[in-house]
């Protein structure tokens, strides 16, 4: 039987897909299917204070696939902490991909949707806000000012925030967040399989000192003129300028009829600001012909600069965790992935989020419509309109 061009195309696609999946090294992948509770440990953090929130295994109130479930926060004003362990690995000489999907079903006004990668040995039952982590990544919303994607790297015991601003998604639908760290110390942050930010790890997190600095010993030359504007040397003060009074008698004022000059004294009209008075005289400003610009010390090689080719390396990654505070609950996490292949991560997002997003949006609109129909009708509304 002859192979058609369409058949050949499909064969090539499946071969490429197979090679891609075969080359991917997956360190952790969680779709929250059967047995997920055995892979995750709920922390006792905040339990004694009765502030530890409970998780629900669900697809949520609206979903593109009701059988595709994740874990969702269920209680308002609660702390949440849960983690899973995977075989310890290092991303040295490898690409590191950290990806997950998150949906805020509540109208989130303050709460996180981020996740963490942790290194070394962690007591998962005590995992909480003070537990050191290697990477924290994902959306955070609080009020009107904070609506961004966190990307925090821990180096030398300190947490370093990315210096670039990355707006997060603020609707109530599922979105996929992907953090890729390459072995050449560059990175990419994607949302819904689209690149939102990229660059070099060192400068974007201030993890290494700059190669060039301003010469601390340089001094501004004595003849350097950094005044952009000067007074016009040819300007002259108008004759009589200093004789213009600040205030003048109010020309519209009239002496009251009951005013008695003998008893009240000579009547003096009140004063008002003189519209012709323009303040102390000063000559107008003109462009300085000798202006050389604002002086800056010249750049020199930084003597303290040290290249760190391993700035991207996290040698003992071992856990993935969710640790957050929520004023309003309803955030749902799913499809968590830690691997070394951006192509595999993209295909996973296409297989889950992209395949379901249209159906999820339709389910959301249906949910909203049903909710509005269930709300009690204001019987006085029509009367007020009449």
Short mmCIF file of C-alpha atoms in Angstrom, two decimals, residues 16-369:
data_model
loop_
_atom_site.label_atom_id
_atom_site.label_comp_id
_atom_site.label_asym_id
_atom_site.label_seq_id
_atom_site.Cartn_x
_atom_site.Cartn_y
_atom_site.Cartn_z
CA UNK A 16 9.57 13.68 16.27
CA UNK A 17 7.19 13.57 19.22
CA UNK A 18 8.55 10.20 20.33
CA UNK A 19 12.14 11.42 20.15
CA UNK A 20 11.19 14.53 22.11
CA UNK A 21 9.50 12.58 24.88
CA UNK A 22 12.24 9.96 24.91
CA UNK A 23 14.96 12.61 25.35
CA UNK A 24 13.15 14.44 28.14
CA UNK A 25 14.33 13.70 31.65
CA UNK A 26 11.32 14.13 33.90
CA UNK A 27 12.22 14.52 37.56
CA UNK A 28 8.67 15.09 38.77
CA UNK A 29 5.27 15.18 37.10
CA UNK A 30 1.97 15.40 38.95
CA UNK A 31 -1.47 15.43 37.36
CA UNK A 32 -3.22 14.54 40.63
CA UNK A 33 -4.64 11.25 39.48
CA UNK A 34 -5.22 8.19 41.67
CA UNK A 35 -2.91 7.89 44.63
CA UNK A 36 -1.86 11.53 44.69
CA UNK A 37 -2.28 11.62 48.49
CA UNK A 38 0.53 9.06 48.80
CA UNK A 39 2.91 11.35 46.94
CA UNK A 40 2.17 14.52 48.90
CA UNK A 41 2.67 15.39 52.56
CA UNK A 42 0.41 17.98 54.17
CA UNK A 43 2.38 20.07 56.64
CA UNK A 44 1.34 20.66 60.24
CA UNK A 45 2.51 24.28 59.92
CA UNK A 46 -0.04 26.59 61.57
CA UNK A 47 -2.09 23.57 62.69
CA UNK A 48 -1.74 24.34 66.40
CA UNK A 49 -2.95 27.87 65.72
CA UNK A 50 -5.94 26.48 63.83
CA UNK A 51 -4.83 28.49 60.80
CA UNK A 52 -3.87 25.59 58.51
CA UNK A 53 -6.13 25.38 55.46
CA UNK A 54 -7.52 22.20 53.95
CA UNK A 55 -7.11 21.07 50.34
CA UNK A 56 -9.80 19.60 48.10
CA UNK A 57 -9.15 17.19 45.21
CA UNK A 58 -11.36 18.62 42.47
CA UNK A 59 -11.61 20.01 38.96
CA UNK A 60 -13.28 23.12 40.39
CA UNK A 61 -16.63 24.75 39.75
CA UNK A 62 -15.87 25.04 36.05
CA UNK A 63 -13.45 23.01 34.01
CA UNK A 64 -12.59 22.05 30.47
CA UNK A 65 -12.49 18.41 31.62
CA UNK A 66 -14.30 17.45 34.86
CA UNK A 67 -12.11 14.33 35.10
CA UNK A 68 -8.90 16.39 35.15
CA UNK A 69 -8.51 17.25 38.82
CA UNK A 70 -6.02 19.20 40.86
CA UNK A 71 -5.86 20.39 44.47
CA UNK A 72 -7.71 23.51 45.59
CA UNK A 73 -7.60 25.73 48.67
CA UNK A 74 -10.93 25.61 50.51
CA UNK A 75 -10.84 27.90 53.56
CA UNK A 76 -10.54 31.69 53.74
CA UNK A 77 -7.89 33.39 55.87
CA UNK A 78 -5.69 30.32 56.06
CA UNK A 79 -2.09 29.25 55.50
CA UNK A 80 -1.44 26.34 53.14
CA UNK A 81 1.63 24.11 53.00
CA UNK A 82 2.01 20.82 51.15
CA UNK A 83 4.99 19.19 49.45
CA UNK A 84 6.14 16.16 47.46
CA UNK A 85 9.55 14.51 47.23
CA UNK A 86 11.35 13.34 44.09
CA UNK A 87 14.78 11.75 43.50
CA UNK A 88 17.45 14.36 44.24
CA UNK A 89 19.15 15.83 41.17
CA UNK A 90 21.37 18.67 39.97
CA UNK A 91 20.68 20.77 36.91
CA UNK A 92 24.41 21.23 36.21
CA UNK A 93 24.97 21.20 32.43
CA UNK A 94 21.22 20.73 31.98
CA UNK A 95 18.20 22.86 31.31
CA UNK A 96 15.82 23.16 34.25
CA UNK A 97 12.09 23.53 33.60
CA UNK A 98 9.60 24.28 36.39
CA UNK A 99 5.99 24.42 35.21
CA UNK A 100 2.47 24.21 36.62
CA UNK A 101 -1.06 25.41 35.99
CA UNK A 102 -3.06 27.51 38.43
CA UNK A 103 -6.60 28.84 38.49
CA UNK A 104 -8.05 31.42 40.89
CA UNK A 105 -11.76 30.60 41.01
CA UNK A 106 -12.33 33.18 43.72
CA UNK A 107 -12.23 36.87 42.96
CA UNK A 108 -8.76 36.99 44.42
CA UNK A 109 -7.93 40.21 46.25
CA UNK A 110 -4.93 38.97 48.23
CA UNK A 111 -3.26 35.61 47.88
CA UNK A 112 -0.51 33.68 46.16
CA UNK A 113 -0.51 31.13 43.38
CA UNK A 114 3.21 30.35 43.41
CA UNK A 115 5.19 27.18 44.07
CA UNK A 116 8.66 26.30 45.39
CA UNK A 117 11.52 23.98 44.62
CA UNK A 118 13.52 22.97 47.69
CA UNK A 119 16.93 21.38 48.11
CA UNK A 120 18.52 19.01 50.61
CA UNK A 121 16.59 17.29 53.37
CA UNK A 122 13.33 18.89 54.49
CA UNK A 123 10.99 17.79 57.26
CA UNK A 124 7.85 17.87 55.17
CA UNK A 125 5.56 17.83 58.22
CA UNK A 126 7.16 21.12 59.30
CA UNK A 127 7.36 22.70 55.85
CA UNK A 128 6.25 26.34 56.14
CA UNK A 129 6.98 29.96 55.43
CA UNK A 130 10.40 29.89 57.13
CA UNK A 131 11.62 26.76 55.33
CA UNK A 132 14.55 27.67 53.04
CA UNK A 133 13.92 27.13 49.35
CA UNK A 134 15.95 27.25 46.15
CA UNK A 135 13.36 28.65 43.73
CA UNK A 136 10.00 30.34 44.25
CA UNK A 137 7.94 30.97 41.14
CA UNK A 138 4.41 31.92 40.20
CA UNK A 139 1.71 34.60 40.39
CA UNK A 140 0.95 36.76 43.40
CA UNK A 141 -1.99 39.16 43.77
CA UNK A 142 -2.63 41.53 46.65
CA UNK A 143 -4.69 44.68 46.29
CA UNK A 144 -4.22 46.99 43.32
CA UNK A 145 -0.44 47.32 43.53
CA UNK A 146 0.73 43.68 43.50
CA UNK A 147 -0.26 41.68 40.43
CA UNK A 148 2.96 40.07 39.33
CA UNK A 149 4.89 36.88 38.75
CA UNK A 150 7.43 36.08 41.43
CA UNK A 151 10.73 34.57 40.33
CA UNK A 152 13.01 34.29 43.36
CA UNK A 153 16.36 32.50 43.41
CA UNK A 154 18.20 31.65 46.60
CA UNK A 155 21.95 32.12 46.55
CA UNK A 156 24.34 32.05 49.50
CA UNK A 157 21.43 31.87 51.91
CA UNK A 158 19.69 34.96 50.54
CA UNK A 159 16.55 35.24 48.43
CA UNK A 160 17.05 37.35 45.31
CA UNK A 161 14.02 38.79 43.50
CA UNK A 162 14.03 39.23 39.75
CA UNK A 163 14.50 42.91 38.90
CA UNK A 164 12.09 42.84 35.96
CA UNK A 165 8.36 43.38 36.32
CA UNK A 166 6.26 40.48 35.01
CA UNK A 167 2.46 41.02 35.19
CA UNK A 168 0.47 37.90 36.01
CA UNK A 169 -2.95 36.81 34.74
CA UNK A 170 -5.78 38.14 36.88
CA UNK A 171 -8.90 36.41 35.50
CA UNK A 172 -10.57 33.30 36.98
CA UNK A 173 -9.41 30.79 34.37
CA UNK A 174 -6.53 28.32 34.26
CA UNK A 175 -3.11 29.55 33.16
CA UNK A 176 0.23 27.81 32.76
CA UNK A 177 3.40 29.32 34.25
CA UNK A 178 6.80 28.09 33.04
CA UNK A 179 10.25 28.99 34.36
CA UNK A 180 13.17 27.76 32.23
CA UNK A 181 16.81 28.06 33.35
CA UNK A 182 19.40 27.22 30.72
CA UNK A 183 22.98 25.97 31.35
CA UNK A 184 24.39 29.13 29.73
CA UNK A 185 22.92 31.09 32.69
CA UNK A 186 20.03 32.56 30.71
CA UNK A 187 16.34 32.12 31.45
CA UNK A 188 12.84 32.40 30.04
CA UNK A 189 9.55 32.95 31.85
CA UNK A 190 6.48 31.92 29.88
CA UNK A 191 2.77 32.22 30.50
CA UNK A 192 0.42 30.02 28.49
CA UNK A 193 3.32 28.88 26.30
CA UNK A 194 4.23 32.46 25.36
CA UNK A 195 7.51 34.08 26.42
CA UNK A 196 6.95 37.04 28.73
CA UNK A 197 10.49 37.73 29.97
CA UNK A 198 14.00 36.46 29.26
CA UNK A 199 17.58 37.48 29.91
CA UNK A 200 20.66 36.58 31.91
CA UNK A 201 20.44 35.30 35.47
CA UNK A 202 23.42 37.19 36.89
CA UNK A 203 22.35 40.79 36.19
CA UNK A 204 18.58 40.21 36.35
CA UNK A 205 18.83 38.90 39.92
CA UNK A 206 21.94 40.83 41.04
CA UNK A 207 23.61 37.52 41.78
CA UNK A 208 27.04 38.66 40.59
CA UNK A 209 28.85 41.96 40.74
CA UNK A 210 28.88 44.02 37.50
CA UNK A 211 31.87 43.79 35.16
CA UNK A 212 32.12 47.57 34.90
CA UNK A 213 31.75 50.23 37.59
CA UNK A 214 32.13 54.01 37.83
CA UNK A 215 35.68 54.96 38.78
CA UNK A 216 35.41 55.82 42.51
CA UNK A 217 38.60 57.90 42.33
CA UNK A 218 37.57 60.06 39.41
CA UNK A 219 36.82 63.71 40.09
CA UNK A 220 34.87 66.25 38.10
CA UNK A 221 37.26 68.66 36.27
CA UNK A 222 37.32 72.18 37.67
CA UNK A 223 36.30 73.63 34.30
CA UNK A 224 33.36 71.26 33.87
CA UNK A 225 30.17 73.32 33.48
CA UNK A 226 27.09 71.23 34.30
CA UNK A 227 24.60 74.10 34.48
CA UNK A 228 22.21 73.53 31.62
CA UNK A 229 20.66 77.01 31.89
CA UNK A 230 22.11 80.38 32.98
CA UNK A 231 20.73 83.86 33.53
CA UNK A 232 20.74 86.00 30.42
CA UNK A 233 23.76 88.34 30.89
CA UNK A 234 22.21 90.87 28.50
CA UNK A 235 18.94 91.17 30.34
CA UNK A 236 18.22 94.48 32.14
CA UNK A 237 15.74 95.28 34.86
CA UNK A 238 12.92 97.54 33.57
CA UNK A 239 12.94 101.10 34.88
CA UNK A 240 10.64 101.45 37.87
CA UNK A 241 10.30 97.66 38.40
CA UNK A 242 11.18 97.84 42.10
CA UNK A 243 8.58 100.59 42.63
CA UNK A 244 5.67 98.30 41.77
CA UNK A 245 3.89 97.54 45.09
CA UNK A 246 2.81 94.02 46.08
CA UNK A 247 -0.67 95.27 47.06
CA UNK A 248 -2.91 98.13 46.04
CA UNK A 249 -6.12 99.62 47.50
CA UNK A 250 -9.19 97.77 46.37
CA UNK A 251 -10.71 100.04 43.72
CA UNK A 252 -14.15 98.50 44.25
CA UNK A 253 -14.20 99.04 48.00
CA UNK A 254 -16.48 101.78 49.39
CA UNK A 255 -16.59 103.36 52.81
CA UNK A 256 -19.45 101.95 54.88
CA UNK A 257 -22.36 104.38 55.42
CA UNK A 258 -22.11 103.91 59.18
CA UNK A 259 -18.44 104.90 59.21
CA UNK A 260 -17.80 108.00 61.34
CA UNK A 261 -14.46 109.65 60.61
CA UNK A 262 -14.45 111.45 63.99
CA UNK A 263 -15.14 108.30 65.98
CA UNK A 264 -13.68 105.63 63.69
CA UNK A 265 -10.77 107.56 62.25
CA UNK A 266 -9.89 108.09 58.63
CA UNK A 267 -11.31 105.24 56.52
CA UNK A 268 -8.67 103.33 54.58
CA UNK A 269 -9.82 100.96 51.84
CA UNK A 270 -8.64 97.34 52.11
CA UNK A 271 -5.82 96.20 49.85
CA UNK A 272 -5.73 93.46 47.24
CA UNK A 273 -2.81 91.78 45.41
CA UNK A 274 -1.44 93.99 42.70
CA UNK A 275 -1.90 92.17 39.35
CA UNK A 276 1.10 94.06 37.94
CA UNK A 277 3.48 92.88 40.66
CA UNK A 278 5.64 89.95 39.44
CA UNK A 279 7.88 89.37 42.45
CA UNK A 280 11.58 90.14 42.80
CA UNK A 281 13.19 90.73 39.44
CA UNK A 282 15.39 88.08 37.91
CA UNK A 283 16.69 87.79 34.40
CA UNK A 284 15.24 85.08 32.19
CA UNK A 285 17.13 81.82 31.74
CA UNK A 286 18.85 80.91 28.51
CA UNK A 287 20.66 77.80 27.31
CA UNK A 288 24.21 77.68 28.62
CA UNK A 289 26.58 77.65 25.60
CA UNK A 290 29.30 76.04 27.78
CA UNK A 291 27.07 73.24 29.11
CA UNK A 292 28.84 69.85 28.90
CA UNK A 293 26.10 67.69 30.37
CA UNK A 294 25.82 66.08 33.79
CA UNK A 295 29.23 64.80 34.79
CA UNK A 296 29.62 61.08 35.42
CA UNK A 297 32.72 59.22 36.46
CA UNK A 298 34.12 57.07 33.64
CA UNK A 299 33.52 53.32 33.62
CA UNK A 300 36.37 51.02 34.61
CA UNK A 301 36.80 47.27 35.08
CA UNK A 302 35.40 46.16 38.43
CA UNK A 303 38.32 44.74 40.43
CA UNK A 304 35.89 42.69 42.56
CA UNK A 305 34.13 41.09 39.61
CA UNK A 306 34.29 37.31 39.51
CA UNK A 307 32.62 35.28 36.84
CA UNK A 308 30.48 32.42 38.14
CA UNK A 309 29.80 29.92 35.37
CA UNK A 310 27.70 27.86 37.81
CA UNK A 311 25.36 30.70 38.74
CA UNK A 312 22.46 28.73 37.26
CA UNK A 313 23.17 25.48 39.15
CA UNK A 314 20.99 24.09 41.93
CA UNK A 315 22.85 20.93 42.98
CA UNK A 316 20.44 19.24 45.41
CA UNK A 317 16.87 19.78 44.23
CA UNK A 318 14.63 17.28 45.98
CA UNK A 319 11.15 18.66 46.75
CA UNK A 320 8.34 20.63 45.19
CA UNK A 321 6.03 22.51 47.51
CA UNK A 322 3.12 24.92 47.78
CA UNK A 323 3.28 27.35 50.69
CA UNK A 324 1.02 30.38 50.71
CA UNK A 325 -1.46 32.58 52.55
CA UNK A 326 -4.92 33.24 51.17
CA UNK A 327 -7.52 35.74 52.28
CA UNK A 328 -10.03 34.13 49.93
CA UNK A 329 -9.69 30.47 49.05
CA UNK A 330 -10.33 28.85 45.69
CA UNK A 331 -6.91 28.59 44.02
CA UNK A 332 -6.45 25.32 42.14
CA UNK A 333 -3.05 23.82 41.19
CA UNK A 334 -2.53 21.12 38.59
CA UNK A 335 -0.11 19.59 36.05
CA UNK A 336 3.10 20.24 37.97
CA UNK A 337 6.27 19.44 36.07
CA UNK A 338 9.99 19.49 36.80
CA UNK A 339 12.09 18.34 33.85
CA UNK A 340 14.99 19.27 31.57
CA UNK A 341 13.14 19.67 28.27
CA UNK A 342 11.20 22.85 27.33
CA UNK A 343 9.65 21.02 24.36
CA UNK A 344 8.17 18.35 26.61
CA UNK A 345 6.83 21.06 28.93
CA UNK A 346 5.24 22.91 26.03
CA UNK A 347 3.62 19.73 24.72
CA UNK A 348 2.25 18.95 28.18
CA UNK A 349 0.70 22.41 28.35
CA UNK A 350 -0.80 21.94 24.89
CA UNK A 351 -2.19 18.55 25.88
CA UNK A 352 -3.83 19.88 29.05
CA UNK A 353 -4.40 23.64 29.25
CA UNK A 354 -4.62 24.43 25.53
CA UNK A 355 -6.85 21.46 24.79
CA UNK A 356 -9.29 22.41 27.55
CA UNK A 357 -9.19 26.22 27.62
CA UNK A 358 -12.15 26.86 25.27
CA UNK A 359 -14.36 24.37 27.06
CA UNK A 360 -13.30 25.81 30.40
CA UNK A 361 -14.17 29.35 29.31
CA UNK A 362 -17.60 28.15 28.15
CA UNK A 363 -18.12 26.32 31.46
CA UNK A 364 -17.16 29.48 33.35
CA UNK A 365 -19.70 31.59 31.47
CA UNK A 366 -22.36 28.94 32.08
CA UNK A 367 -21.50 28.90 35.77
CA UNK A 368 -21.80 32.67 35.95
CA UNK A 369 -25.11 32.62 34.11
#
